[in-house]
Amino acid sequence: MLLRRILFAAAFALAMGILPATAQEKLPVVASFSIIGDFVKNVGGDRVAIDLLVGPEGDAHVYQPSPADAKRLAAAKVVFINGFKFEGWMDRLIKASGTKANIIVATKGITPREKADEDGKDAKKGHSHEHAGVDPHAWQSIANAKIYAANIRDALIAADPAGKDTYEKNTADYLTKLTALETEIKEGVAKIPAERRKIITTHDAFGYFGAAYGFQFIAPQGVSTESEASARDVAKIIRQIKAQKIPAIFVENISDPRLMQRIAEETSAKIGGKVYSDSLSPAGGPASTYIDMMRNNIRQFSAALTS
Ligand code: ZN
């Protein structure tokens, strides 16, 4: 009898939404890849249960979703994606899953960077490369990361109004951390001589970082890892490294290191430490959160460019 009364009271409290968040069922959300997953974790805190489609060290450009992914989408209340054609496989997956979740494009409000054409001109202004495409790696600018966080906050409040105060507080705390990170990155950049701020990476993933913090990034591969670098692109970069005396080249965590090794062998550029472009490291690694990823990258860039 007593047990039944306790159970009834608990059910009543649950129904009225007066139990603390930890005792409630968490809001089931899906994040398309690890970096957005980390933003959602910071904003959602204990109120959300996050299911990642592309996990740490995964490459979302070329991901192949499984039937299990469709089930995960179907079980979600909110699905967070990057957009800017980063997850080219997502539309089909959403359709196949029949999900009723709100699909939130976390880059909403961010001005996309147009991929520069071969002559380094803005793709929009060029004549022969009008559809060079949009660069999806918007998270590489911390100012943009703040927009991701705000979009995620608004979507979580819409899906779970009872958590409004929590989401707002979590976001405010996170934005404070991002502002501190921005200062840290800018101080790191300031220590690198301006003429040495030229970096080669395998695919063109750091355009927003370069624009925000004053680096020139050059990549034999385009903004996606889908298409391979042509022999002509590689030869051009080798010439450029030699002519401009570019000191270092880097391999992103999701790219095959062999191309950079070949380029290093034919030039005097050295290979810097591993940088994280499209994906976090697993827990315990050097880039298991967005903030640690940005710190790791500036550390690796500085180490190679200031020595
Ligand atoms: Zn990428």
mmCIF file of C-alpha atoms and ligand atoms in Angstrom:
data_model
loop_
_atom_site.group_PDB
_atom_site.id
_atom_site.type_symbol
_atom_site.label_atom_id
_atom_site.label_comp_id
_atom_site.label_asym_id
_atom_site.label_seq_id
_atom_site.Cartn_x
_atom_site.Cartn_y
_atom_site.Cartn_z
ATOM 1 C CA MET A 1 0.000 0.000 0.000
ATOM 2 C CA LEU A 2 2.745 2.401 1.018
ATOM 3 C CA LEU A 3 4.796 1.409 -2.017
ATOM 4 C CA ARG A 4 1.844 2.059 -4.262
ATOM 5 C CA ARG A 5 1.396 5.504 -2.741
ATOM 6 C CA ILE A 6 5.070 6.353 -3.292
ATOM 7 C CA LEU A 7 4.880 5.161 -6.877
ATOM 8 C CA PHE A 8 1.765 7.224 -7.436
ATOM 9 C CA ALA A 9 3.430 10.307 -5.952
ATOM 10 C CA ALA A 10 6.473 9.801 -8.154
ATOM 11 C CA ALA A 11 4.352 9.386 -11.266
ATOM 12 C CA PHE A 12 2.397 12.497 -10.351
ATOM 13 C CA ALA A 13 5.578 14.507 -9.806
ATOM 14 C CA LEU A 14 6.954 13.278 -13.124
ATOM 15 C CA ALA A 15 3.749 14.192 -14.924
ATOM 16 C CA MET A 16 3.823 17.662 -13.425
ATOM 17 C CA GLY A 17 7.440 18.117 -14.454
ATOM 18 C CA ILE A 18 8.533 18.891 -10.898
ATOM 19 C CA LEU A 19 11.240 16.294 -10.564
ATOM 20 C CA PRO A 20 14.807 17.508 -11.083
ATOM 21 C CA ALA A 21 16.153 17.140 -14.589
ATOM 22 C CA THR A 22 18.330 14.165 -13.706
ATOM 23 C CA ALA A 23 15.287 12.124 -12.700
ATOM 24 C CA GLN A 24 13.425 13.053 -15.838
ATOM 25 C CA GLU A 25 13.741 11.412 -19.145
ATOM 26 C CA LYS A 26 16.370 13.237 -21.157
ATOM 27 C CA LEU A 27 15.552 14.910 -24.441
ATOM 28 C CA PRO A 28 16.761 12.538 -27.175
ATOM 29 C CA VAL A 29 18.757 14.427 -29.791
ATOM 30 C CA VAL A 30 20.992 13.427 -32.668
ATOM 31 C CA ALA A 31 24.081 15.391 -33.696
ATOM 32 C CA SER A 32 25.494 14.695 -37.137
ATOM 33 C CA PHE A 33 29.162 14.788 -36.078
ATOM 34 C CA SER A 34 31.389 15.155 -33.029
ATOM 35 C CA ILE A 35 31.994 18.919 -33.100
ATOM 36 C CA ILE A 36 28.282 19.771 -33.191
ATOM 37 C CA GLY A 37 27.793 17.049 -30.578
ATOM 38 C CA ASP A 38 30.180 18.912 -28.274
ATOM 39 C CA PHE A 39 28.311 22.199 -28.783
ATOM 40 C CA VAL A 40 25.041 20.427 -27.954
ATOM 41 C CA LYS A 41 26.605 18.874 -24.859
ATOM 42 C CA ASN A 42 27.715 22.271 -23.594
ATOM 43 C CA VAL A 43 24.327 23.887 -24.203
ATOM 44 C CA GLY A 44 22.109 20.948 -23.281
ATOM 45 C CA GLY A 45 24.034 19.665 -20.264
ATOM 46 C CA ASP A 46 22.225 16.962 -18.298
ATOM 47 C CA ARG A 47 18.873 17.545 -19.956
ATOM 48 C CA VAL A 48 19.787 15.999 -23.299
ATOM 49 C CA ALA A 49 20.860 12.526 -24.411
ATOM 50 C CA ILE A 50 23.087 12.949 -27.467
ATOM 51 C CA ASP A 51 23.452 10.334 -30.146
ATOM 52 C CA LEU A 52 26.300 11.035 -32.600
ATOM 53 C CA LEU A 53 26.137 9.815 -36.179
ATOM 54 C CA VAL A 54 29.777 10.442 -37.116
ATOM 55 C CA GLY A 55 31.885 9.920 -34.005
ATOM 56 C CA PRO A 56 35.379 11.123 -33.044
ATOM 57 C CA GLU A 57 37.990 10.766 -35.832
ATOM 58 C CA GLY A 58 35.175 10.153 -38.339
ATOM 59 C CA ASP A 59 34.940 11.939 -41.685
ATOM 60 C CA ALA A 60 31.435 13.333 -42.199
ATOM 61 C CA HIS A 61 32.189 14.320 -45.816
ATOM 62 C CA VAL A 62 32.221 10.720 -46.941
ATOM 63 C CA TYR A 63 30.168 9.019 -44.216
ATOM 64 C CA GLN A 64 27.906 6.177 -45.248
ATOM 65 C CA PRO A 65 24.879 5.972 -42.970
ATOM 66 C CA SER A 66 23.588 2.587 -41.870
ATOM 67 C CA PRO A 67 19.999 1.398 -41.261
ATOM 68 C CA ALA A 68 20.775 1.793 -37.535
ATOM 69 C CA ASP A 69 21.329 5.518 -38.144
ATOM 70 C CA ALA A 70 17.820 5.809 -39.581
ATOM 71 C CA LYS A 71 16.471 4.296 -36.340
ATOM 72 C CA ARG A 72 18.478 6.761 -34.278
ATOM 73 C CA LEU A 73 17.000 9.645 -36.256
ATOM 74 C CA ALA A 74 13.504 8.229 -35.845
ATOM 75 C CA ALA A 75 13.972 8.160 -32.048
ATOM 76 C CA ALA A 76 15.189 11.773 -31.823
ATOM 77 C CA LYS A 77 13.183 14.866 -30.987
ATOM 78 C CA VAL A 78 15.789 17.215 -32.462
ATOM 79 C CA VAL A 79 18.449 16.550 -35.089
ATOM 80 C CA PHE A 80 21.376 18.979 -35.353
ATOM 81 C CA ILE A 81 23.258 19.198 -38.623
ATOM 82 C CA ASN A 82 25.943 21.533 -39.944
ATOM 83 C CA GLY A 83 24.461 22.259 -43.358
ATOM 84 C CA PHE A 84 26.473 24.052 -46.084
ATOM 85 C CA LYS A 85 26.416 20.617 -47.797
ATOM 86 C CA PHE A 86 28.821 19.147 -45.229
ATOM 87 C CA GLU A 87 26.635 16.084 -44.686
ATOM 88 C CA GLY A 88 25.770 15.300 -48.299
ATOM 89 C CA TRP A 89 24.130 12.030 -47.198
ATOM 90 C CA MET A 90 21.775 13.615 -44.666
ATOM 91 C CA ASP A 91 18.708 14.450 -46.756
ATOM 92 C CA ARG A 92 18.349 10.879 -47.917
ATOM 93 C CA LEU A 93 18.842 9.559 -44.392
ATOM 94 C CA ILE A 94 16.194 11.903 -42.976
ATOM 95 C CA LYS A 95 13.722 10.774 -45.631
ATOM 96 C CA ALA A 96 14.493 7.104 -45.098
ATOM 97 C CA SER A 97 14.120 7.423 -41.330
ATOM 98 C CA GLY A 98 10.658 8.988 -41.414
ATOM 99 C CA THR A 99 11.735 11.025 -38.376
ATOM 100 C CA LYS A 100 9.386 13.631 -36.933
ATOM 101 C CA ALA A 101 12.288 15.437 -35.258
ATOM 102 C CA ASN A 102 12.973 19.108 -35.798
ATOM 103 C CA ILE A 103 15.909 19.319 -38.165
ATOM 104 C CA ILE A 104 18.117 22.191 -37.052
ATOM 105 C CA VAL A 105 20.802 23.603 -39.333
ATOM 106 C CA ALA A 106 23.288 24.843 -36.750
ATOM 107 C CA THR A 107 25.022 27.240 -39.184
ATOM 108 C CA LYS A 108 21.832 29.273 -39.689
ATOM 109 C CA GLY A 109 22.766 32.960 -39.813
ATOM 110 C CA ILE A 110 26.437 32.345 -40.633
ATOM 111 C CA THR A 111 27.725 33.902 -43.842
ATOM 112 C CA PRO A 112 29.238 31.030 -45.801
ATOM 113 C CA ARG A 113 32.754 31.331 -47.166
ATOM 114 C CA GLU A 114 32.847 30.697 -50.873
ATOM 115 C CA LYS A 115 35.615 28.361 -51.875
ATOM 116 C CA ALA A 116 38.336 30.304 -53.654
ATOM 117 C CA ASP A 117 38.966 29.207 -57.211
ATOM 118 C CA GLU A 118 42.343 28.121 -58.544
ATOM 119 C CA ASP A 119 43.660 31.633 -58.950
ATOM 120 C CA GLY A 120 42.727 32.490 -55.408
ATOM 121 C CA LYS A 121 39.910 34.786 -56.488
ATOM 122 C CA ASP A 122 36.508 34.711 -54.917
ATOM 123 C CA ALA A 123 34.560 31.960 -56.663
ATOM 124 C CA LYS A 124 31.584 34.277 -57.051
ATOM 125 C CA LYS A 125 33.589 36.769 -59.064
ATOM 126 C CA GLY A 126 35.383 34.243 -61.256
ATOM 127 C CA HIS A 127 34.017 33.333 -64.651
ATOM 128 C CA SER A 128 35.214 29.807 -65.165
ATOM 129 C CA HIS A 129 34.664 28.487 -61.622
ATOM 130 C CA GLU A 130 31.281 29.848 -60.697
ATOM 131 C CA HIS A 131 30.214 26.772 -58.808
ATOM 132 C CA ALA A 132 33.348 26.117 -56.831
ATOM 133 C CA GLY A 133 31.077 25.664 -53.816
ATOM 134 C CA VAL A 134 30.592 26.721 -50.243
ATOM 135 C CA ASP A 135 33.094 25.899 -47.496
ATOM 136 C CA PRO A 136 31.232 23.945 -44.788
ATOM 137 C CA HIS A 137 33.897 24.198 -42.039
ATOM 138 C CA ALA A 138 32.316 27.273 -40.423
ATOM 139 C CA TRP A 139 33.098 26.036 -36.864
ATOM 140 C CA GLN A 140 36.769 26.853 -37.432
ATOM 141 C CA SER A 141 35.989 30.475 -36.526
ATOM 142 C CA ILE A 142 35.099 30.963 -32.855
ATOM 143 C CA ALA A 143 32.749 33.822 -33.749
ATOM 144 C CA ASN A 144 30.817 31.243 -35.769
ATOM 145 C CA ALA A 145 30.949 28.705 -32.929
ATOM 146 C CA LYS A 146 29.021 31.229 -30.867
ATOM 147 C CA ILE A 147 26.299 31.292 -33.519
ATOM 148 C CA TYR A 148 26.150 27.480 -33.490
ATOM 149 C CA ALA A 149 25.677 27.603 -29.697
ATOM 150 C CA ALA A 150 22.909 30.208 -29.912
ATOM 151 C CA ASN A 151 21.074 28.232 -32.607
ATOM 152 C CA ILE A 152 21.342 25.069 -30.513
ATOM 153 C CA ARG A 153 20.061 26.907 -27.420
ATOM 154 C CA ASP A 154 17.011 28.221 -29.302
ATOM 155 C CA ALA A 155 16.215 24.785 -30.727
ATOM 156 C CA LEU A 156 16.500 23.072 -27.336
ATOM 157 C CA ILE A 157 14.253 25.672 -25.693
ATOM 158 C CA ALA A 158 11.677 25.136 -28.438
ATOM 159 C CA ALA A 159 11.769 21.359 -27.943
ATOM 160 C CA ASP A 160 11.973 21.442 -24.137
ATOM 161 C CA PRO A 161 10.561 24.739 -22.800
ATOM 162 C CA ALA A 162 10.854 23.535 -19.183
ATOM 163 C CA GLY A 163 14.635 23.636 -19.597
ATOM 164 C CA LYS A 164 14.762 27.242 -20.802
ATOM 165 C CA ASP A 165 16.641 28.624 -17.775
ATOM 166 C CA THR A 166 19.171 25.796 -17.853
ATOM 167 C CA TYR A 167 19.827 26.151 -21.587
ATOM 168 C CA GLU A 168 20.208 29.904 -21.287
ATOM 169 C CA LYS A 169 22.607 29.640 -18.367
ATOM 170 C CA ASN A 170 24.650 26.851 -19.993
ATOM 171 C CA THR A 171 24.913 28.874 -23.203
ATOM 172 C CA ALA A 172 25.950 32.051 -21.393
ATOM 173 C CA ASP A 173 28.666 30.094 -19.551
ATOM 174 C CA TYR A 174 29.847 28.505 -22.781
ATOM 175 C CA LEU A 175 29.927 31.822 -24.652
ATOM 176 C CA THR A 176 32.133 33.234 -21.891
ATOM 177 C CA LYS A 177 34.530 30.315 -22.389
ATOM 178 C CA LEU A 178 34.500 30.848 -26.155
ATOM 179 C CA THR A 179 35.338 34.525 -25.731
ATOM 180 C CA ALA A 180 38.316 33.563 -23.548
ATOM 181 C CA LEU A 181 39.337 31.008 -26.182
ATOM 182 C CA GLU A 182 39.178 33.684 -28.876
ATOM 183 C CA THR A 183 41.596 35.867 -26.888
ATOM 184 C CA GLU A 184 43.895 32.901 -26.362
ATOM 185 C CA ILE A 185 43.960 32.045 -30.079
ATOM 186 C CA LYS A 186 44.610 35.652 -31.087
ATOM 187 C CA GLU A 187 47.477 35.883 -28.599
ATOM 188 C CA GLY A 188 48.887 32.652 -30.014
ATOM 189 C CA VAL A 189 48.669 33.983 -33.559
ATOM 190 C CA ALA A 190 50.331 37.272 -32.580
ATOM 191 C CA LYS A 191 53.457 35.346 -31.567
ATOM 192 C CA ILE A 192 53.871 33.910 -35.057
ATOM 193 C CA PRO A 193 55.683 36.259 -37.480
ATOM 194 C CA ALA A 194 53.156 37.450 -40.082
ATOM 195 C CA GLU A 195 55.289 36.311 -43.042
ATOM 196 C CA ARG A 196 55.325 32.759 -41.676
ATOM 197 C CA ARG A 197 51.561 32.428 -41.328
ATOM 198 C CA LYS A 198 51.243 30.240 -44.395
ATOM 199 C CA ILE A 199 50.062 26.704 -43.907
ATOM 200 C CA ILE A 200 49.520 23.716 -46.161
ATOM 201 C CA THR A 201 46.867 21.177 -45.180
ATOM 202 C CA THR A 202 45.564 18.181 -47.098
ATOM 203 C CA HIS A 203 42.014 19.408 -47.623
ATOM 204 C CA ASP A 204 40.798 22.989 -47.485
ATOM 205 C CA ALA A 205 39.295 22.870 -43.973
ATOM 206 C CA PHE A 206 40.734 25.978 -42.307
ATOM 207 C CA GLY A 207 39.431 28.786 -44.507
ATOM 208 C CA TYR A 208 37.288 30.305 -41.739
ATOM 209 C CA PHE A 209 40.183 30.025 -39.295
ATOM 210 C CA GLY A 210 42.485 31.722 -41.791
ATOM 211 C CA ALA A 211 40.031 34.547 -42.457
ATOM 212 C CA ALA A 212 39.323 35.110 -38.765
ATOM 213 C CA TYR A 213 42.875 34.991 -37.418
ATOM 214 C CA GLY A 214 45.070 36.021 -40.341
ATOM 215 C CA PHE A 215 46.539 32.871 -41.872
ATOM 216 C CA GLN A 216 46.856 31.773 -45.440
ATOM 217 C CA PHE A 217 45.863 28.144 -45.920
ATOM 218 C CA ILE A 218 46.657 26.245 -49.076
ATOM 219 C CA ALA A 219 45.388 22.741 -49.797
ATOM 220 C CA PRO A 220 45.777 20.344 -52.721
ATOM 221 C CA GLN A 221 42.300 18.953 -51.980
ATOM 222 C CA GLY A 222 39.176 21.103 -52.045
ATOM 223 C CA VAL A 223 36.703 21.803 -49.239
ATOM 224 C CA SER A 224 35.580 18.179 -49.274
ATOM 225 C CA THR A 225 37.632 15.027 -48.862
ATOM 226 C CA GLU A 226 35.411 13.393 -51.481
ATOM 227 C CA SER A 227 37.517 14.268 -54.507
ATOM 228 C CA GLU A 228 41.216 13.517 -54.570
ATOM 229 C CA ALA A 229 43.890 16.053 -55.352
ATOM 230 C CA SER A 230 44.982 15.999 -58.984
ATOM 231 C CA ALA A 231 48.635 15.607 -59.979
ATOM 232 C CA ARG A 232 48.426 19.156 -61.316
ATOM 233 C CA ASP A 233 47.193 20.510 -57.948
ATOM 234 C CA VAL A 234 49.972 18.708 -56.113
ATOM 235 C CA ALA A 235 52.646 19.954 -58.520
ATOM 236 C CA LYS A 236 51.325 23.487 -58.160
ATOM 237 C CA ILE A 237 51.524 23.326 -54.370
ATOM 238 C CA ILE A 238 55.062 21.968 -54.465
ATOM 239 C CA ARG A 239 56.073 24.926 -56.634
ATOM 240 C CA GLN A 240 54.267 27.301 -54.288
ATOM 241 C CA ILE A 241 55.962 25.887 -51.169
ATOM 242 C CA LYS A 242 59.355 26.357 -52.806
ATOM 243 C CA ALA A 243 58.652 29.834 -54.213
ATOM 244 C CA GLN A 244 57.057 31.216 -51.039
ATOM 245 C CA LYS A 245 59.319 29.249 -48.667
ATOM 246 C CA ILE A 246 56.299 27.897 -46.806
ATOM 247 C CA PRO A 247 57.747 26.412 -43.619
ATOM 248 C CA ALA A 248 55.281 23.709 -42.613
ATOM 249 C CA ILE A 249 52.599 21.364 -43.800
ATOM 250 C CA PHE A 250 49.979 19.665 -41.674
ATOM 251 C CA VAL A 251 47.848 16.566 -41.807
ATOM 252 C CA GLU A 252 44.294 16.778 -40.467
ATOM 253 C CA ASN A 253 43.103 13.929 -38.291
ATOM 254 C CA ILE A 254 40.661 12.737 -40.951
ATOM 255 C CA SER A 255 43.053 12.813 -43.921
ATOM 256 C CA ASP A 256 45.384 10.215 -45.339
ATOM 257 C CA PRO A 257 48.932 11.361 -44.395
ATOM 258 C CA ARG A 258 50.611 9.933 -47.507
ATOM 259 C CA LEU A 259 49.979 12.905 -49.781
ATOM 260 C CA MET A 260 51.576 15.323 -47.294
ATOM 261 C CA GLN A 261 54.509 12.971 -46.789
ATOM 262 C CA ARG A 262 55.112 12.990 -50.533
ATOM 263 C CA ILE A 263 54.936 16.779 -50.666
ATOM 264 C CA ALA A 264 57.328 17.050 -47.709
ATOM 265 C CA GLU A 265 59.828 14.791 -49.467
ATOM 266 C CA GLU A 266 59.890 17.059 -52.513
ATOM 267 C CA THR A 267 60.200 20.337 -50.606
ATOM 268 C CA SER A 268 61.970 21.599 -47.541
ATOM 269 C CA ALA A 269 58.687 22.016 -45.641
ATOM 270 C CA LYS A 270 58.422 19.958 -42.482
ATOM 271 C CA ILE A 271 55.363 18.068 -41.336
ATOM 272 C CA GLY A 272 53.854 19.658 -38.233
ATOM 273 C CA GLY A 273 51.853 17.923 -35.503
ATOM 274 C CA LYS A 274 48.397 16.524 -36.086
ATOM 275 C CA VAL A 275 45.627 19.097 -36.362
ATOM 276 C CA TYR A 276 41.915 18.481 -35.957
ATOM 277 C CA SER A 277 39.729 19.891 -38.686
ATOM 278 C CA ASP A 278 36.417 18.070 -39.066
ATOM 279 C CA SER A 279 36.256 15.791 -36.072
ATOM 280 C CA LEU A 280 37.281 15.612 -32.414
ATOM 281 C CA SER A 281 39.613 13.087 -30.844
ATOM 282 C CA PRO A 282 38.187 10.385 -28.563
ATOM 283 C CA ALA A 283 37.964 11.242 -24.853
ATOM 284 C CA GLY A 284 41.439 11.489 -23.346
ATOM 285 C CA GLY A 285 42.951 12.645 -26.658
ATOM 286 C CA PRO A 286 44.315 16.127 -27.377
ATOM 287 C CA ALA A 287 41.092 17.428 -28.936
ATOM 288 C CA SER A 288 38.149 15.747 -27.234
ATOM 289 C CA THR A 289 36.215 19.044 -27.033
ATOM 290 C CA TYR A 290 35.879 21.948 -29.443
ATOM 291 C CA ILE A 291 37.847 24.213 -27.099
ATOM 292 C CA ASP A 292 40.675 21.676 -26.789
ATOM 293 C CA MET A 293 40.638 21.165 -30.552
ATOM 294 C CA MET A 294 41.181 24.879 -31.194
ATOM 295 C CA ARG A 295 43.920 24.977 -28.536
ATOM 296 C CA ASN A 296 45.635 21.927 -29.994
ATOM 297 C CA ASN A 297 45.579 23.402 -33.491
ATOM 298 C CA ILE A 298 47.045 26.780 -32.573
ATOM 299 C CA ARG A 299 49.692 24.990 -30.498
ATOM 300 C CA GLN A 300 50.672 22.821 -33.458
ATOM 301 C CA PHE A 301 50.689 25.756 -35.883
ATOM 302 C CA SER A 302 52.834 27.854 -33.529
ATOM 303 C CA ALA A 303 55.246 25.029 -32.748
ATOM 304 C CA ALA A 304 55.988 24.481 -36.439
ATOM 305 C CA LEU A 305 55.967 28.127 -37.527
ATOM 306 C CA THR A 306 57.925 29.791 -34.743
ATOM 307 C CA SER A 307 60.805 27.310 -34.516
HETATM 308 ZN ZN ZN B 1 36.452 18.861 -44.202
#
